[in-house]
Amino acid sequence: MFHRFRRRAALVAAGALTLTMAACGSGEESDAENLDDNRVGAMSEYGVGTQFKATEPLTFSMLYNNHPNYPNRKDWLFWSELNKRTGVTIETVEVPLSDYEQKRGLMIGAGEAPMIIPKTYPGQEAPFVASGALLPVSEYLDLMPNFKDKMEKWNLKADIDTLRQSDGKFYILPGLHENVWPDYSLAVRTDILEELNLQIPKSWDELYTVLKAMKARYPDQYPFSDRWSKPTPGGNLFNIMGVGFGTRGGWDYQNYSWDAAAGKFVFTGTTPQYKAMVEFLNKLVKEGLLDPESFTQDDDQARQKLASGKSFVIGTNAQTLVNEYRPDLAKLDPNAKIVKIPLPAGPAGDVKRGTRLENGVAISTKARESKNFVAMMQFLDWLYYSDAGQEFAKWGVEGTTFTKDAAGKWTLAKDIDYVALNPGAPKHLQKDFGFGNGVFAYGGPTKLLQSTFSAEELEFQQAMAAKKTLPVDPPHPFTDEEREQATLWETPLKDYVTQQTLAFILGQRDLAQWDAYVAEVKGKNADAYIDLLNKAYERFKKEHG
């Protein structure tokens, strides 16, 4: 989950299911009526709360993202217990994490991908839709009662609609979260705040005040020195700032933003909101509050500055805070205290943004011809979307890897460690048993998601839950021809915005030249790009609702 927002960040009621089906056009499920020859091994009675068990032994091929922290082992309890519960054997085609995206693309493009293709993020399936290499999974949701149940119960229609292609269908089964799950924010040295008699800042303006006080006390230092700027300058910082400023940046940058008041998309990098964010950052750099090397330095350099007391504020997430910053500081300054603060509010309000969709599963079109196709869809529905399947993938086997009390609280077995729940334990849930595996364990109810969180992280999540969640953008899928044209414009526009953003922030270009910059961006086809996108939005709205 560590890279959830980094990777996509572009990269989100009763009757919702009916509306979703209607939005796909007539006959979305028509193909599902012609599956008489594809039901071998399937259960005749399968629904929400049913333990899937194939009526005969089955084997399905799966592309497997082999993580170096817990490389696949055939003797994992995960594999044997999965077979025991479902009657299914997974035949893995293993690909190292470092090569996964490239190899996945090559295999799909060549028609050589296994039947099941997990660890695919929303948007990564789009290049393969036109070729017909991937199954339009939205046509087969009647085979997946747990998926449908959570989609309706959690009112996920708007999130799901963001997956739809120009034909109204979607081609990836995403992980589904009950609620938006923010993780990335800022870490602040609270012992320095105490020294200066300051409170944790709740807004970007309050952060400015805090940084000014730190600078006054330590004039030879930059109080804020950030990380995560390679390969995306300002990756995390622009990302989290963009939320409060009503724009997008860094990992979350995309050339378009939805203007709800105008009812259309606008070009992100030239909006007043984006300019306001740039002006604020320029002020921090100009006044010596933000280290200008924040946008070029390696993560290790930023960590060293924090550990040595040369800076007091840095970007963070839950794992980084516990696994890196605190151990780093403990070696050099045992009295130092650092916490992850709730995302600061900004001109756009006290808000949070995010999708409730996680990386998910794409399915090779050839799987549709398998005599075991229906059984495969039932199996995936149980493993990825049922409460029992999600618990199994994350926690393992009750009585062996965990226990569960009457209130439904999970407790890891004392001889097993996972996310520092039992430090020093001789066994590890991922490495030795195969559970908590990023290929299978994601999405689900908030209670399950937070079941491994520390008390500190739960407090952070509670604070974030109180913030207003911004709505997701409306769907606006391109046709194949439009996508080809947009692709020619998108990267040059994004690269130029990034380049000029840094120039303005660092004072290499005067902010008085903003209007000239806007004209330059328009000269790189920004208006034509946005016109193309609004045309796609209007067409989809007209054709699919």
GROMACS .gro file of N, CA, C and O in nm, residues 281-349:
model
  276
  281LEU      N    1   0.436   2.879  -0.208
  281LEU     CA    2   0.564   2.809  -0.202
  281LEU      C    3   0.680   2.903  -0.233
  281LEU      O    4   0.788   2.892  -0.173
  282ASN      N    5   0.658   2.995  -0.326
  282ASN     CA    6   0.760   3.095  -0.357
  282ASN      C    7   0.793   3.178  -0.233
  282ASN      O    8   0.909   3.209  -0.205
  283LYS      N    9   0.689   3.213  -0.155
  283LYS     CA   10   0.709   3.289  -0.031
  283LYS      C   11   0.793   3.210   0.068
  283LYS      O   12   0.884   3.265   0.133
  284LEU      N   13   0.765   3.079   0.080
  284LEU     CA   14   0.842   2.996   0.173
  284LEU      C   15   0.989   2.992   0.134
  284LEU      O   16   1.078   3.001   0.220
  285VAL      N   17   1.016   2.977   0.005
  285VAL     CA   18   1.156   2.970  -0.041
  285VAL      C   19   1.223   3.105  -0.024
  285VAL      O   20   1.337   3.115   0.025
  286LYS      N   21   1.155   3.212  -0.063
  286LYS     CA   22   1.213   3.346  -0.058
  286LYS      C   23   1.251   3.385   0.085
  286LYS      O   24   1.352   3.453   0.106
  287GLU      N   25   1.170   3.341   0.183
  287GLU     CA   26   1.196   3.378   0.322
  287GLU      C   27   1.284   3.277   0.395
  287GLU      O   28   1.301   3.284   0.517
  288GLY      N   29   1.338   3.180   0.321
  288GLY     CA   30   1.430   3.085   0.382
  288GLY      C   31   1.362   2.982   0.470
  288GLY      O   32   1.426   2.922   0.556
  289LEU      N   33   1.233   2.959   0.448
  289LEU     CA   34   1.158   2.864   0.530
  289LEU      C   35   1.155   2.725   0.468
  289LEU      O   36   1.140   2.626   0.540
  290LEU      N   37   1.168   2.717   0.338
  290LEU     CA   38   1.166   2.589   0.265
  290LEU      C   39   1.297   2.574   0.190
  290LEU      O   40   1.336   2.661   0.111
  291ASP      N   41   1.364   2.465   0.215
  291ASP     CA   42   1.492   2.435   0.150
  291ASP      C   43   1.473   2.422  -0.001
  291ASP      O   44   1.396   2.336  -0.047
  292PRO      N   45   1.539   2.506  -0.082
  292PRO     CA   46   1.523   2.496  -0.227
  292PRO      C   47   1.572   2.362  -0.283
  292PRO      O   48   1.530   2.321  -0.392
  293GLU      N   49   1.657   2.292  -0.206
  293GLU     CA   50   1.702   2.160  -0.251
  293GLU      C   51   1.593   2.054  -0.235
  293GLU      O   52   1.611   1.940  -0.279
  294SER      N   53   1.481   2.093  -0.174
  294SER     CA   54   1.370   1.999  -0.156
  294SER      C   55   1.323   1.938  -0.289
  294SER      O   56   1.269   1.827  -0.291
  295PHE      N   57   1.342   2.010  -0.397
  295PHE     CA   58   1.290   1.967  -0.526
  295PHE      C   59   1.391   1.890  -0.610
  295PHE      O   60   1.359   1.846  -0.721
  296THR      N   61   1.512   1.874  -0.556
  296THR     CA   62   1.616   1.804  -0.633
  296THR      C   63   1.689   1.697  -0.553
  296THR      O   64   1.749   1.607  -0.611
  297GLN      N   65   1.686   1.705  -0.420
  297GLN     CA   66   1.767   1.615  -0.339
  297GLN      C   67   1.709   1.474  -0.333
  297GLN      O   68   1.589   1.452  -0.352
  298ASP      N   69   1.798   1.379  -0.305
  298ASP     CA   70   1.756   1.241  -0.283
  298ASP      C   71   1.685   1.231  -0.149
  298ASP      O   72   1.705   1.313  -0.059
  299ASP      N   73   1.606   1.126  -0.134
  299ASP     CA   74   1.536   1.104  -0.007
  299ASP      C   75   1.634   1.093   0.109
  299ASP      O   76   1.608   1.143   0.219
  300ASP      N   77   1.746   1.024   0.086
  300ASP     CA   78   1.843   1.005   0.194
  300ASP      C   79   1.900   1.139   0.242
  300ASP      O   80   1.927   1.156   0.362
  301GLN      N   81   1.918   1.233   0.150
  301GLN     CA   82   1.969   1.365   0.190
  301GLN      C   83   1.868   1.436   0.280
  301GLN      O   84   1.906   1.498   0.379
  302ALA      N   85   1.741   1.427   0.243
  302ALA     CA   86   1.636   1.491   0.324
  302ALA      C   87   1.628   1.425   0.461
  302ALA      O   88   1.612   1.494   0.564
  303ARG      N   89   1.640   1.292   0.465
  303ARG     CA   90   1.638   1.221   0.593
  303ARG      C   91   1.755   1.262   0.682
  303ARG      O   92   1.741   1.280   0.803
  304GLN      N   93   1.872   1.278   0.622
  304GLN     CA   94   1.991   1.315   0.699
  304GLN      C   95   1.977   1.453   0.759
  304GLN      O   96   2.019   1.478   0.873
  305LYS      N   97   1.917   1.545   0.685
  305LYS     CA   98   1.898   1.680   0.737
  305LYS      C   99   1.803   1.678   0.856
  305LYS      O  100   1.824   1.748   0.955
  306LEU      N  101   1.698   1.597   0.846
  306LEU     CA  102   1.605   1.585   0.958
  306LEU      C  103   1.673   1.520   1.078
  306LEU      O  104   1.662   1.570   1.191
  307ALA      N  105   1.743   1.413   1.055
  307ALA     CA  106   1.806   1.339   1.165
  307ALA      C  107   1.911   1.421   1.236
  307ALA      O  108   1.928   1.410   1.359
  308SER      N  109   1.982   1.505   1.162
  308SER     CA  110   2.091   1.584   1.221
  308SER      C  111   2.042   1.716   1.280
  308SER      O  112   2.123   1.795   1.329
  309GLY      N  113   1.912   1.741   1.273
  309GLY     CA  114   1.857   1.864   1.331
  309GLY      C  115   1.871   1.984   1.242
  309GLY      O  116   1.850   2.098   1.287
  310LYS      N  117   1.902   1.964   1.114
  310LYS     CA  118   1.912   2.077   1.021
  310LYS      C  119   1.776   2.117   0.965
  310LYS      O  120   1.762   2.222   0.902
  311SER      N  121   1.675   2.031   0.985
  311SER     CA  122   1.538   2.064   0.946
  311SER      C  123   1.444   2.001   1.048
  311SER      O  124   1.483   1.910   1.122
  312PHE      N  125   1.318   2.050   1.048
  312PHE     CA  126   1.222   2.006   1.149
  312PHE      C  127   1.090   1.959   1.089
  312PHE      O  128   1.005   1.908   1.162
  313VAL      N  129   1.072   1.978   0.960
  313VAL     CA  130   0.947   1.941   0.892
  313VAL      C  131   0.982   1.868   0.763
  313VAL      O  132   1.074   1.908   0.692
  314ILE      N  133   0.905   1.760   0.733
  314ILE     CA  134   0.933   1.681   0.614
  314ILE      C  135   0.807   1.603   0.577
  314ILE      O  136   0.721   1.577   0.662
  315GLY      N  137   0.793   1.568   0.450
  315GLY     CA  138   0.680   1.486   0.408
  315GLY      C  139   0.688   1.347   0.468
  315GLY      O  140   0.797   1.295   0.493
  316THR      N  141   0.570   1.285   0.488
  316THR     CA  142   0.570   1.153   0.552
  316THR      C  143   0.445   1.076   0.518
  316THR      O  144   0.347   1.129   0.465
  317ASN      N  145   0.451   0.948   0.549
  317ASN     CA  146   0.332   0.864   0.562
  317ASN      C  147   0.351   0.782   0.688
  317ASN      O  148   0.452   0.795   0.758
  318ALA      N  149   0.256   0.695   0.719
  318ALA     CA  150   0.261   0.624   0.847
  318ALA      C  151   0.385   0.536   0.859
  318ALA      O  152   0.453   0.535   0.963
  319GLN      N  153   0.418   0.461   0.754
  319GLN     CA  154   0.531   0.370   0.761
  319GLN      C  155   0.663   0.444   0.771
  319GLN      O  156   0.752   0.407   0.847
  320THR      N  157   0.677   0.550   0.691
  320THR     CA  158   0.801   0.627   0.691
  320THR      C  159   0.829   0.690   0.826
  320THR      O  160   0.944   0.692   0.873
  321LEU      N  161   0.725   0.741   0.890
  321LEU     CA  162   0.741   0.802   1.021
  321LEU      C  163   0.801   0.704   1.121
  321LEU      O  164   0.897   0.735   1.193
  322VAL      N  165   0.744   0.583   1.123
  322VAL     CA  166   0.784   0.483   1.223
  322VAL      C  167   0.913   0.412   1.185
  322VAL      O  168   1.001   0.388   1.270
  323ASN      N  169   0.926   0.379   1.058
  323ASN     CA  170   1.038   0.295   1.014
  323ASN      C  171   1.165   0.372   0.980
  323ASN      O  172   1.273   0.314   0.977
  324GLU      N  173   1.152   0.503   0.952
  324GLU     CA  174   1.270   0.580   0.911
  324GLU      C  175   1.300   0.697   1.005
  324GLU      O  176   1.407   0.703   1.065
  325TYR      N  177   1.204   0.790   1.018
  325TYR     CA  178   1.236   0.914   1.089
  325TYR      C  179   1.266   0.892   1.237
  325TYR      O  180   1.365   0.947   1.289
  326ARG      N  181   1.183   0.816   1.304
  326ARG     CA  182   1.205   0.798   1.447
  326ARG      C  183   1.334   0.722   1.477
  326ARG      O  184   1.411   0.763   1.565
  327PRO      N  185   1.363   0.613   1.406
  327PRO     CA  186   1.493   0.548   1.428
  327PRO      C  187   1.611   0.639   1.393
  327PRO      O  188   1.713   0.639   1.464
  328ASP      N  189   1.598   0.717   1.283
  328ASP     CA  190   1.706   0.810   1.246
  328ASP      C  191   1.732   0.910   1.358
  328ASP      O  192   1.848   0.934   1.397
  329LEU      N  193   1.625   0.969   1.410
  329LEU     CA  194   1.639   1.070   1.514
  329LEU      C  195   1.691   1.010   1.645
  329LEU      O  196   1.771   1.073   1.715
  330ALA      N  197   1.646   0.889   1.677
  330ALA     CA  198   1.686   0.825   1.802
  330ALA      C  199   1.837   0.807   1.812
  330ALA      O  200   1.895   0.812   1.922
  331LYS      N  201   1.902   0.788   1.698
  331LYS     CA  202   2.047   0.766   1.699
  331LYS      C  203   2.124   0.893   1.734
  331LYS      O  204   2.231   0.888   1.795
  332LEU      N  205   2.070   1.008   1.692
  332LEU     CA  206   2.143   1.134   1.708
  332LEU      C  207   2.084   1.227   1.813
  332LEU      O  208   2.154   1.311   1.868
  333ASP      N  209   1.954   1.213   1.837
  333ASP     CA  210   1.888   1.301   1.934
  333ASP      C  211   1.775   1.225   2.003
  333ASP      O  212   1.659   1.233   1.963
  334PRO      N  213   1.806   1.150   2.108
  334PRO     CA  214   1.706   1.066   2.175
  334PRO      C  215   1.587   1.144   2.231
  334PRO      O  216   1.481   1.087   2.255
  335ASN      N  217   1.603   1.276   2.250
  335ASN     CA  218   1.494   1.356   2.305
  335ASN      C  219   1.401   1.412   2.198
  335ASN      O  220   1.300   1.475   2.230
  336ALA      N  221   1.435   1.388   2.072
  336ALA     CA  222   1.352   1.441   1.963
  336ALA      C  223   1.220   1.367   1.956
  336ALA      O  224   1.213   1.246   1.978
  337LYS      N  225   1.115   1.441   1.926
  337LYS     CA  226   0.982   1.384   1.908
  337LYS      C  227   0.925   1.433   1.775
  337LYS      O  228   0.934   1.553   1.744
  338ILE      N  229   0.866   1.342   1.699
  338ILE     CA  230   0.813   1.379   1.568
  338ILE      C  231   0.681   1.306   1.545
  338ILE      O  232   0.665   1.190   1.583
  339VAL      N  233   0.584   1.375   1.486
  339VAL     CA  234   0.452   1.316   1.460
  339VAL      C  235   0.407   1.351   1.318
  339VAL      O  236   0.454   1.448   1.258
  340LYS      N  237   0.315   1.270   1.269
  340LYS     CA  238   0.247   1.300   1.141
  340LYS      C  239   0.125   1.384   1.173
  340LYS      O  240   0.039   1.342   1.251
  341ILE      N  241   0.115   1.501   1.114
  341ILE     CA  242   0.004   1.591   1.144
  341ILE      C  243  -0.109   1.573   1.042
  341ILE      O  244  -0.084   1.535   0.928
  342PRO      N  245  -0.233   1.596   1.082
  342PRO     CA  246  -0.343   1.593   0.985
  342PRO      C  247  -0.317   1.693   0.873
  342PRO      O  248  -0.254   1.797   0.895
  343LEU      N  249  -0.365   1.663   0.756
  343LEU     CA  250  -0.343   1.747   0.638
  343LEU      C  251  -0.391   1.889   0.667
  343LEU      O  252  -0.506   1.909   0.707
  344PRO      N  253  -0.306   1.990   0.650
  344PRO     CA  254  -0.348   2.128   0.679
  344PRO      C  255  -0.461   2.174   0.586
  344PRO      O  256  -0.466   2.137   0.468
  345ALA      N  257  -0.549   2.255   0.641
  345ALA     CA  258  -0.655   2.316   0.560
  345ALA      C  259  -0.596   2.430   0.478
  345ALA      O  260  -0.488   2.483   0.509
  346GLY      N  261  -0.668   2.468   0.372
  346GLY     CA  262  -0.620   2.576   0.287
  346GLY      C  263  -0.734   2.663   0.238
  346GLY      O  264  -0.846   2.656   0.290
  347PRO      N  265  -0.709   2.743   0.136
  347PRO     CA  266  -0.814   2.831   0.082
  347PRO      C  267  -0.939   2.755   0.037
  347PRO      O  268  -1.049   2.812   0.038
  348ALA      N  269  -0.923   2.628  -0.001
  348ALA     CA  270  -1.037   2.549  -0.046
  348ALA      C  271  -1.115   2.488   0.070
  348ALA      O  272  -1.217   2.422   0.050
  349GLY      N  273  -1.065   2.507   0.193
  349GLY     CA  274  -1.135   2.457   0.311
  349GLY      C  275  -1.061   2.343   0.379
  349GLY      O  276  -0.948   2.307   0.342
   0.00000   0.00000   0.00000
